[in-house]
Amino acid sequence: MNTSVNDPAQALLDIVHGLAAELHSGKRGKTITLDSSLTDDVGLDSLARVELLLRIGHALNVSLSEQVLLSAETPRDLLRAVLAASAAPQPAVTTPKSAIVTQIKAASSLTQGVEEAGDTPEHATTLLEMLDWHVQKHPTRILIILSGETAEEEISYQDLYEGAASVAAGLQQQDLQPGETVAIMLPTSLDYFYSFYGVLLVGGVPVPIYPPARLSQLEEHLRRHAGILNNAQATMLITVVEARTAARLLKTQVATLRTITTVAELVSSRQKLATEQFIRPEVKAQDIALLQYTSGSTGNPKGVVLTHTNLLANIRAMGQAVEADSSDVFVSWLPLYHDMGLIGAWLSSLYYGMRFVVMSPLTFLLRPERWLWAIHRHGGTLSAGPNFAYELCLRKIEDSALEGLDLHTWRMAFNGAEPISPDTITRFGARFARYGLRREAIAPVYGLAECSVGLAFPPPGRGPIIDQIKRDAFVRTGRAIPAAQDAQDILRFVACGQPLPGHQVRIVDAFGSEVGEREEGRLEFCGPSATSGYFRNPEQTRLLFHAAVPGGGEWLDSGDLAYMAGGDIYLTSRIKDIIIRAGRNIYPAELEEVVGNIPGMRKGCVAVFASTDPAAGTERMVVLAETRETQSDTLNSLREQIIARSISLLGEPPDDVMLVPPQTVLKTSSGKIRRAASRELYEQGALATQQRAVWWQFVRLTWAGVLPQLRRTLRAAAAILYASYAWLLFLILAPLTWLMVVMLPRPAWGWTVSRVMARLLVTLTGTPFVVHGLDNLPKNTPCVLVANHSSYLDGIMMVAALSRQFGFVAKRELKDQMIPRLYLQHIGTEFVERYSVEQSMADVKCLLHILRSGQSLVFFPEGTFHRMSGLQPFRMGAFVLAAQAGVPVVPITIHGTRSILRSGQWLPRRGAISITIGAPIAPQGDDWSAALKLRDAAHLEILKHCGEPALPAA
């Protein structure tokens, strides 16, 4: 080994980091340690492993055997091989085996130093292990900065652990058992952080619930929480001193609740113990880490069960999507009882070692400029809020309060948790651009508690995308047809990003079949962050899960309507009638009942719904109530009572109260309130003239609802008929094609027959098929064709597009299947090994010989295809071959096949297919660097035309 290399572990990791950076250029990579997987964490394919071995040998002056290439799974395996090779016995000298072992152990001890440079506990399986890792690595690093009115408090990882340990000891003194639930009803404070982790330390399950807005409503507030506490079977409630006495009322309503306490009392009980230690039970990855209730004011509460595995998977996926690391600073005012504030802001900050600057939500609501000034003062890079927060900044902050403000450090401004207004994000970006905010920093996102918190994020630095579509076509057919910029009667929706790494979404129709691009349907999702169900609520859990996911798992129903375009999710509406206000869910039935009980109101004839305020860009809560009263004084009194009841129940008044005559509020035949139909009347301004013609409005709205349903049914039936017809054609043409190709003596003839049959299939199925750029194919020289891969149809379409024979490169597994093998061999296909490095290298030599002999080859460098939209990173094989053979790479973009026949979907849909053949890209050398340039250029060219986003490396 080169004697200048004093730290073999670090030198090796530097080489791995360098290669990974080349392979995944432009991305913040994962922290690579000696125990990272070369395949999963570093993303090395067979040829990249060969390149890595060559670099290690050159840099460290060692010769590694091919066996190392085959067996090494981690950098530590490579390190052992390097140390063994460097310490190998020379002809006249023998090295004791103990010396090698000593070197390996020494290198292993270096792992601790190397991992200290990393900022994430990648191997943690629980939230407790996550905190333990940071306490061990950098106990004094500041984690939380609590920003108050006049001063700030800082706590480190060590402070958090010690505070939590004090609470944990007090909880154990109160006889809290592992697995029992503890409700936390605290404002944003250090006590909240200590309580949350204190519950976890003794194996309990935290249940965050929101504190009362005003002490005058404390008793009513606590009574409303009885439903949650009963469902959660809470044994303890940690709250503030002011609420302790009134909270005792809950004991009579919650049978399991035995203790109501404060953090001060828990810490005091710990001090009374003879020992300051507490017994820390074993906590496993699949244990429940959190019950996140989706509403605090419903009679049928739903507690989302989230395990440690769920939360860590979501935190890691979000961090990968936004390229988070310890240099980031997260500034937040979001309430900690809300998943966006608890998981998305705090726990994510804790995981990535970034500073978490947090203030009270009330501070923000009273003076929203303090949020922006906190970003300025602390150099905030990440921050989040629902749409109303950005709107509040626009409406409530005077320019005089912003003098000197600098937001240039804010790299991602997340907007989520409620409907996102295109006008709000546009106006916010325009106004605060003068204060250094880049438009590219604005990041609309999508998530839900059932997926821990996050489900879809845009790539960093992209900025918001607003889709303008034709209103009439969308309302009638559910198809989001793009509209011209100057078009009238349009709808605008905001792109909420692409699914997080490791997660999937799909859009399905009323029959559960996946719809095509730009078609509205119900959004379903799956992934490692997804909940296993609702706590002690089997009926709602049953409704949450819809169908099995190919390869394992189940699809979960989001309750939202959406469409996909270019890989992005566009939310259009909520299926349910939940009203979102300031990040809280308000269920209409509760307020409807209260209003209906007011003397003078018609009970059961009240509709509460949300309506978008076109001026403010936020949702307005509207109360539409029937009464027989007609006197103006009486009507004014009723309005005042409705407002007072709303404030008492929800802590806020409705934005509009409309008192209407009997028979105005629309109902179903069974007597249920038709909130959506009533909202439509309200937004059309038809309620003011609604007197004797209610029956006509009812008939018109009912008919308007029947027609779309009829259209959807007819479209579904037509889709099934079309799919059946397409399969019938395929089952007729495929065997005929196979037979003719196998019988023909020359691959070129087999290719011609296949092309004719592929074109016939395209024509008979009525599929528009266009090929652009055929002139870009080299005529007299060999080349390497590389195409994106999104469907089983891709091979057929390539044959249909190319006028002369090209040799496909296919996975070796197909060679073991007689029917595919015979066909593929007779059109000149070459088979390569994907998993065995040794065989893969032999296949490379064979393909190199083919290219040098004058034949061209077709590759799908993504390796395989998935149902989710997105262009995957390319494997290096095709580009290494092209560089070594000195032949050009021709990028080919296939567009439309994924929408027609998606992976896991066996009903082909109507659609158009286009193939774009790009200009040849000549190699600039024959080495690894030249191959990388070929790969990046081809990937960029295909990305321009495929209409899908680039997916990150695994």
PDB file of C-alpha atoms in Angstrom, residues 327-534:
ATOM      1  CA  SER A 327     -26.325  22.366   7.249  1.00  0.00           C
ATOM      2  CA  ASP A 328     -30.057  23.077   6.926  1.00  0.00           C
ATOM      3  CA  VAL A 329     -32.036  25.162   9.412  1.00  0.00           C
ATOM      4  CA  PHE A 330     -35.760  24.464   9.776  1.00  0.00           C
ATOM      5  CA  VAL A 331     -37.861  27.399  10.999  1.00  0.00           C
ATOM      6  CA  SER A 332     -41.372  26.524  12.119  1.00  0.00           C
ATOM      7  CA  TRP A 333     -44.446  27.925  13.833  1.00  0.00           C
ATOM      8  CA  LEU A 334     -46.539  24.833  13.031  1.00  0.00           C
ATOM      9  CA  PRO A 335     -48.353  23.295  16.012  1.00  0.00           C
ATOM     10  CA  LEU A 336     -46.670  20.200  17.393  1.00  0.00           C
ATOM     11  CA  TYR A 337     -49.946  18.308  17.677  1.00  0.00           C
ATOM     12  CA  HIS A 338     -50.195  18.444  13.874  1.00  0.00           C
ATOM     13  CA  ASP A 339     -48.254  15.881  11.823  1.00  0.00           C
ATOM     14  CA  MET A 340     -46.682  18.557   9.641  1.00  0.00           C
ATOM     15  CA  GLY A 341     -45.200  20.324  12.650  1.00  0.00           C
ATOM     16  CA  LEU A 342     -44.377  17.227  14.688  1.00  0.00           C
ATOM     17  CA  ILE A 343     -42.969  14.881  12.056  1.00  0.00           C
ATOM     18  CA  GLY A 344     -42.235  17.046   9.041  1.00  0.00           C
ATOM     19  CA  ALA A 345     -40.563  19.825  11.001  1.00  0.00           C
ATOM     20  CA  TRP A 346     -39.288  18.652  14.399  1.00  0.00           C
ATOM     21  CA  LEU A 347     -38.545  14.925  14.074  1.00  0.00           C
ATOM     22  CA  SER A 348     -37.055  15.441  10.607  1.00  0.00           C
ATOM     23  CA  SER A 349     -34.800  18.177  11.992  1.00  0.00           C
ATOM     24  CA  LEU A 350     -33.762  15.877  14.816  1.00  0.00           C
ATOM     25  CA  TYR A 351     -32.903  13.076  12.397  1.00  0.00           C
ATOM     26  CA  TYR A 352     -30.779  15.182  10.039  1.00  0.00           C
ATOM     27  CA  GLY A 353     -28.994  17.072  12.806  1.00  0.00           C
ATOM     28  CA  MET A 354     -30.266  20.434  11.605  1.00  0.00           C
ATOM     29  CA  ARG A 355     -31.230  23.307  13.865  1.00  0.00           C
ATOM     30  CA  PHE A 356     -34.928  23.553  14.585  1.00  0.00           C
ATOM     31  CA  VAL A 357     -36.133  27.077  15.280  1.00  0.00           C
ATOM     32  CA  VAL A 358     -39.694  26.951  16.593  1.00  0.00           C
ATOM     33  CA  MET A 359     -42.197  29.535  17.790  1.00  0.00           C
ATOM     34  CA  SER A 360     -45.745  29.422  19.070  1.00  0.00           C
ATOM     35  CA  PRO A 361     -48.517  29.236  16.430  1.00  0.00           C
ATOM     36  CA  LEU A 362     -50.237  32.100  18.272  1.00  0.00           C
ATOM     37  CA  THR A 363     -47.135  34.249  17.808  1.00  0.00           C
ATOM     38  CA  PHE A 364     -47.355  33.682  14.084  1.00  0.00           C
ATOM     39  CA  LEU A 365     -51.083  34.360  13.904  1.00  0.00           C
ATOM     40  CA  LEU A 366     -50.701  37.645  15.783  1.00  0.00           C
ATOM     41  CA  ARG A 367     -47.561  38.822  14.024  1.00  0.00           C
ATOM     42  CA  PRO A 368     -46.854  36.691  10.911  1.00  0.00           C
ATOM     43  CA  GLU A 369     -43.798  38.776  10.066  1.00  0.00           C
ATOM     44  CA  ARG A 370     -42.010  37.123  13.013  1.00  0.00           C
ATOM     45  CA  TRP A 371     -41.928  33.885  10.993  1.00  0.00           C
ATOM     46  CA  LEU A 372     -40.090  35.594   8.149  1.00  0.00           C
ATOM     47  CA  TRP A 373     -37.759  37.472  10.483  1.00  0.00           C
ATOM     48  CA  ALA A 374     -36.850  34.182  12.200  1.00  0.00           C
ATOM     49  CA  ILE A 375     -35.839  32.816   8.803  1.00  0.00           C
ATOM     50  CA  HIS A 376     -33.769  35.972   8.247  1.00  0.00           C
ATOM     51  CA  ARG A 377     -32.131  35.900  11.692  1.00  0.00           C
ATOM     52  CA  HIS A 378     -31.271  32.190  11.788  1.00  0.00           C
ATOM     53  CA  GLY A 379     -30.483  31.666   8.091  1.00  0.00           C
ATOM     54  CA  GLY A 380     -33.454  29.349   7.688  1.00  0.00           C
ATOM     55  CA  THR A 381     -33.245  27.062   4.670  1.00  0.00           C
ATOM     56  CA  LEU A 382     -36.436  25.026   5.159  1.00  0.00           C
ATOM     57  CA  SER A 383     -39.843  26.083   6.405  1.00  0.00           C
ATOM     58  CA  ALA A 384     -43.447  25.091   5.858  1.00  0.00           C
ATOM     59  CA  GLY A 385     -47.011  26.191   6.272  1.00  0.00           C
ATOM     60  CA  PRO A 386     -50.493  25.626   4.919  1.00  0.00           C
ATOM     61  CA  ASN A 387     -51.783  27.921   2.189  1.00  0.00           C
ATOM     62  CA  PHE A 388     -53.502  30.223   4.680  1.00  0.00           C
ATOM     63  CA  ALA A 389     -50.113  31.047   6.267  1.00  0.00           C
ATOM     64  CA  TYR A 390     -48.757  32.450   3.015  1.00  0.00           C
ATOM     65  CA  GLU A 391     -52.026  34.292   2.446  1.00  0.00           C
ATOM     66  CA  LEU A 392     -51.843  35.743   5.958  1.00  0.00           C
ATOM     67  CA  CYS A 393     -48.370  37.091   5.228  1.00  0.00           C
ATOM     68  CA  LEU A 394     -49.722  38.780   2.113  1.00  0.00           C
ATOM     69  CA  ARG A 395     -52.722  40.348   3.812  1.00  0.00           C
ATOM     70  CA  LYS A 396     -51.480  41.181   7.305  1.00  0.00           C
ATOM     71  CA  ILE A 397     -47.829  42.241   6.946  1.00  0.00           C
ATOM     72  CA  GLU A 398     -47.177  45.864   6.079  1.00  0.00           C
ATOM     73  CA  ASP A 399     -44.144  46.761   3.973  1.00  0.00           C
ATOM     74  CA  SER A 400     -42.828  48.844   6.843  1.00  0.00           C
ATOM     75  CA  ALA A 401     -42.499  45.655   8.945  1.00  0.00           C
ATOM     76  CA  LEU A 402     -40.225  44.081   6.314  1.00  0.00           C
ATOM     77  CA  GLU A 403     -37.532  46.725   5.905  1.00  0.00           C
ATOM     78  CA  GLY A 404     -34.151  44.979   5.825  1.00  0.00           C
ATOM     79  CA  LEU A 405     -35.635  41.476   5.555  1.00  0.00           C
ATOM     80  CA  ASP A 406     -33.435  38.967   3.698  1.00  0.00           C
ATOM     81  CA  LEU A 407     -34.885  35.591   2.666  1.00  0.00           C
ATOM     82  CA  HIS A 408     -32.155  34.468   0.274  1.00  0.00           C
ATOM     83  CA  THR A 409     -31.262  31.454   2.467  1.00  0.00           C
ATOM     84  CA  TRP A 410     -34.805  30.007   2.217  1.00  0.00           C
ATOM     85  CA  ARG A 411     -34.283  27.211  -0.288  1.00  0.00           C
ATOM     86  CA  MET A 412     -37.582  25.342   0.128  1.00  0.00           C
ATOM     87  CA  ALA A 413     -40.852  26.969   1.219  1.00  0.00           C
ATOM     88  CA  PHE A 414     -43.233  24.031   1.597  1.00  0.00           C
ATOM     89  CA  ASN A 415     -46.937  24.706   1.068  1.00  0.00           C
ATOM     90  CA  GLY A 416     -49.235  21.867   2.104  1.00  0.00           C
ATOM     91  CA  ALA A 417     -51.815  20.491   4.570  1.00  0.00           C
ATOM     92  CA  GLU A 418     -54.755  22.242   2.881  1.00  0.00           C
ATOM     93  CA  PRO A 419     -55.839  23.182  -0.675  1.00  0.00           C
ATOM     94  CA  ILE A 420     -53.114  25.201  -2.403  1.00  0.00           C
ATOM     95  CA  SER A 421     -54.199  28.355  -4.212  1.00  0.00           C
ATOM     96  CA  PRO A 422     -52.370  29.168  -7.467  1.00  0.00           C
ATOM     97  CA  ASP A 423     -53.012  32.854  -6.811  1.00  0.00           C
ATOM     98  CA  THR A 424     -51.498  32.703  -3.339  1.00  0.00           C
ATOM     99  CA  ILE A 425     -48.231  31.082  -4.370  1.00  0.00           C
ATOM    100  CA  THR A 426     -47.936  33.410  -7.363  1.00  0.00           C
ATOM    101  CA  ARG A 427     -48.536  36.560  -5.307  1.00  0.00           C
ATOM    102  CA  PHE A 428     -46.345  35.381  -2.431  1.00  0.00           C
ATOM    103  CA  GLY A 429     -43.459  34.679  -4.792  1.00  0.00           C
ATOM    104  CA  ALA A 430     -43.873  38.036  -6.523  1.00  0.00           C
ATOM    105  CA  ARG A 431     -44.096  40.130  -3.350  1.00  0.00           C
ATOM    106  CA  PHE A 432     -41.250  38.527  -1.433  1.00  0.00           C
ATOM    107  CA  ALA A 433     -38.889  38.281  -4.412  1.00  0.00           C
ATOM    108  CA  ARG A 434     -37.759  41.796  -3.490  1.00  0.00           C
ATOM    109  CA  TYR A 435     -36.617  40.386  -0.139  1.00  0.00           C
ATOM    110  CA  GLY A 436     -34.456  37.682  -1.682  1.00  0.00           C
ATOM    111  CA  LEU A 437     -36.982  34.837  -1.958  1.00  0.00           C
ATOM    112  CA  ARG A 438     -36.377  32.881  -5.142  1.00  0.00           C
ATOM    113  CA  ARG A 439     -39.450  31.666  -6.989  1.00  0.00           C
ATOM    114  CA  GLU A 440     -37.709  28.286  -7.308  1.00  0.00           C
ATOM    115  CA  ALA A 441     -37.871  27.921  -3.520  1.00  0.00           C
ATOM    116  CA  ILE A 442     -41.677  27.720  -3.442  1.00  0.00           C
ATOM    117  CA  ALA A 443     -42.530  24.029  -3.096  1.00  0.00           C
ATOM    118  CA  PRO A 444     -46.166  22.840  -3.057  1.00  0.00           C
ATOM    119  CA  VAL A 445     -46.305  19.426  -1.392  1.00  0.00           C
ATOM    120  CA  TYR A 446     -48.868  16.772  -0.589  1.00  0.00           C
ATOM    121  CA  GLY A 447     -49.251  14.488   2.373  1.00  0.00           C
ATOM    122  CA  LEU A 448     -51.656  12.973   4.830  1.00  0.00           C
ATOM    123  CA  ALA A 449     -51.524  11.438   8.280  1.00  0.00           C
ATOM    124  CA  GLU A 450     -52.198   7.972   6.854  1.00  0.00           C
ATOM    125  CA  CYS A 451     -48.786   8.226   5.130  1.00  0.00           C
ATOM    126  CA  SER A 452     -47.132   9.565   8.316  1.00  0.00           C
ATOM    127  CA  VAL A 453     -47.081  13.088   6.855  1.00  0.00           C
ATOM    128  CA  GLY A 454     -45.411  13.386   3.424  1.00  0.00           C
ATOM    129  CA  LEU A 455     -46.336  11.613   0.203  1.00  0.00           C
ATOM    130  CA  ALA A 456     -45.285  13.847  -2.696  1.00  0.00           C
ATOM    131  CA  PHE A 457     -42.579  16.528  -2.987  1.00  0.00           C
ATOM    132  CA  PRO A 458     -41.253  18.478  -5.988  1.00  0.00           C
ATOM    133  CA  PRO A 459     -37.539  18.351  -6.770  1.00  0.00           C
ATOM    134  CA  PRO A 460     -35.505  21.094  -5.070  1.00  0.00           C
ATOM    135  CA  GLY A 461     -35.082  24.269  -7.064  1.00  0.00           C
ATOM    136  CA  ARG A 462     -37.843  23.578  -9.574  1.00  0.00           C
ATOM    137  CA  GLY A 463     -40.389  26.092  -8.388  1.00  0.00           C
ATOM    138  CA  PRO A 464     -44.186  25.797  -8.609  1.00  0.00           C
ATOM    139  CA  ILE A 465     -45.985  24.470 -11.688  1.00  0.00           C
ATOM    140  CA  ILE A 466     -49.553  25.641 -12.290  1.00  0.00           C
ATOM    141  CA  ASP A 467     -51.638  23.634 -14.733  1.00  0.00           C
ATOM    142  CA  GLN A 468     -54.287  25.614 -16.594  1.00  0.00           C
ATOM    143  CA  ILE A 469     -57.016  23.388 -18.034  1.00  0.00           C
ATOM    144  CA  LYS A 470     -60.351  23.693 -19.812  1.00  0.00           C
ATOM    145  CA  ARG A 471     -63.098  23.949 -17.224  1.00  0.00           C
ATOM    146  CA  ASP A 472     -65.974  22.583 -19.287  1.00  0.00           C
ATOM    147  CA  ALA A 473     -64.105  19.490 -20.453  1.00  0.00           C
ATOM    148  CA  PHE A 474     -62.865  18.756 -16.941  1.00  0.00           C
ATOM    149  CA  VAL A 475     -66.275  19.120 -15.325  1.00  0.00           C
ATOM    150  CA  ARG A 476     -67.985  16.992 -17.955  1.00  0.00           C
ATOM    151  CA  THR A 477     -65.428  14.242 -18.560  1.00  0.00           C
ATOM    152  CA  GLY A 478     -62.821  14.456 -15.795  1.00  0.00           C
ATOM    153  CA  ARG A 479     -60.076  14.992 -18.399  1.00  0.00           C
ATOM    154  CA  ALA A 480     -57.587  17.754 -17.628  1.00  0.00           C
ATOM    155  CA  ILE A 481     -57.071  19.186 -21.107  1.00  0.00           C
ATOM    156  CA  PRO A 482     -54.453  21.982 -21.154  1.00  0.00           C
ATOM    157  CA  ALA A 483     -55.835  25.401 -22.040  1.00  0.00           C
ATOM    158  CA  ALA A 484     -54.087  28.291 -23.741  1.00  0.00           C
ATOM    159  CA  GLN A 485     -52.741  31.085 -21.547  1.00  0.00           C
ATOM    160  CA  ASP A 486     -55.355  33.548 -22.836  1.00  0.00           C
ATOM    161  CA  ALA A 487     -58.222  31.032 -22.743  1.00  0.00           C
ATOM    162  CA  GLN A 488     -61.463  31.801 -20.924  1.00  0.00           C
ATOM    163  CA  ASP A 489     -63.440  29.540 -18.602  1.00  0.00           C
ATOM    164  CA  ILE A 490     -60.434  27.724 -17.187  1.00  0.00           C
ATOM    165  CA  LEU A 491     -59.440  25.912 -14.021  1.00  0.00           C
ATOM    166  CA  ARG A 492     -55.979  26.066 -12.461  1.00  0.00           C
ATOM    167  CA  PHE A 493     -54.392  23.420 -10.274  1.00  0.00           C
ATOM    168  CA  VAL A 494     -51.001  23.340  -8.585  1.00  0.00           C
ATOM    169  CA  ALA A 495     -48.531  20.491  -9.047  1.00  0.00           C
ATOM    170  CA  CYS A 496     -47.804  18.920  -5.659  1.00  0.00           C
ATOM    171  CA  GLY A 497     -44.707  17.020  -6.743  1.00  0.00           C
ATOM    172  CA  GLN A 498     -43.855  13.391  -7.314  1.00  0.00           C
ATOM    173  CA  PRO A 499     -44.187  10.465  -4.891  1.00  0.00           C
ATOM    174  CA  LEU A 500     -41.418  10.199  -2.331  1.00  0.00           C
ATOM    175  CA  PRO A 501     -38.687   7.604  -2.936  1.00  0.00           C
ATOM    176  CA  GLY A 502     -39.994   4.136  -2.154  1.00  0.00           C
ATOM    177  CA  HIS A 503     -43.643   5.254  -2.356  1.00  0.00           C
ATOM    178  CA  GLN A 504     -46.207   4.921  -5.105  1.00  0.00           C
ATOM    179  CA  VAL A 505     -49.480   6.560  -6.045  1.00  0.00           C
ATOM    180  CA  ARG A 506     -52.107   5.682  -8.570  1.00  0.00           C
ATOM    181  CA  ILE A 507     -55.313   7.326  -9.789  1.00  0.00           C
ATOM    182  CA  VAL A 508     -58.296   5.004 -10.136  1.00  0.00           C
ATOM    183  CA  ASP A 509     -61.843   5.356 -11.414  1.00  0.00           C
ATOM    184  CA  ALA A 510     -65.046   4.391  -9.620  1.00  0.00           C
ATOM    185  CA  PHE A 511     -64.452   0.739 -10.559  1.00  0.00           C
ATOM    186  CA  GLY A 512     -60.912   0.604  -9.184  1.00  0.00           C
ATOM    187  CA  SER A 513     -59.178   0.585 -12.578  1.00  0.00           C
ATOM    188  CA  GLU A 514     -56.176   2.846 -12.995  1.00  0.00           C
ATOM    189  CA  VAL A 515     -56.902   5.799 -15.262  1.00  0.00           C
ATOM    190  CA  GLY A 516     -54.599   7.331 -17.816  1.00  0.00           C
ATOM    191  CA  GLU A 517     -52.563  10.519 -17.852  1.00  0.00           C
ATOM    192  CA  ARG A 518     -54.577  13.684 -17.139  1.00  0.00           C
ATOM    193  CA  GLU A 519     -57.697  11.814 -16.048  1.00  0.00           C
ATOM    194  CA  GLU A 520     -59.254  12.601 -12.695  1.00  0.00           C
ATOM    195  CA  GLY A 521     -59.878   9.829 -10.217  1.00  0.00           C
ATOM    196  CA  ARG A 522     -59.431   8.751  -6.629  1.00  0.00           C
ATOM    197  CA  LEU A 523     -55.849   8.942  -5.397  1.00  0.00           C
ATOM    198  CA  GLU A 524     -54.499   5.797  -3.751  1.00  0.00           C
ATOM    199  CA  PHE A 525     -51.031   5.254  -2.358  1.00  0.00           C
ATOM    200  CA  CYS A 526     -48.692   2.703  -0.820  1.00  0.00           C
ATOM    201  CA  GLY A 527     -45.228   2.659   0.678  1.00  0.00           C
ATOM    202  CA  PRO A 528     -43.211   2.065   3.852  1.00  0.00           C
ATOM    203  CA  SER A 529     -44.649   5.187   5.516  1.00  0.00           C
ATOM    204  CA  ALA A 530     -48.244   3.987   5.188  1.00  0.00           C
ATOM    205  CA  THR A 531     -50.211   3.229   8.329  1.00  0.00           C
ATOM    206  CA  SER A 532     -51.484  -0.242   9.145  1.00  0.00           C
ATOM    207  CA  GLY A 533     -54.877   1.255   9.987  1.00  0.00           C
ATOM    208  CA  TYR A 534     -56.848   3.246  12.522  1.00  0.00           C
TER     209      TYR A 534
END
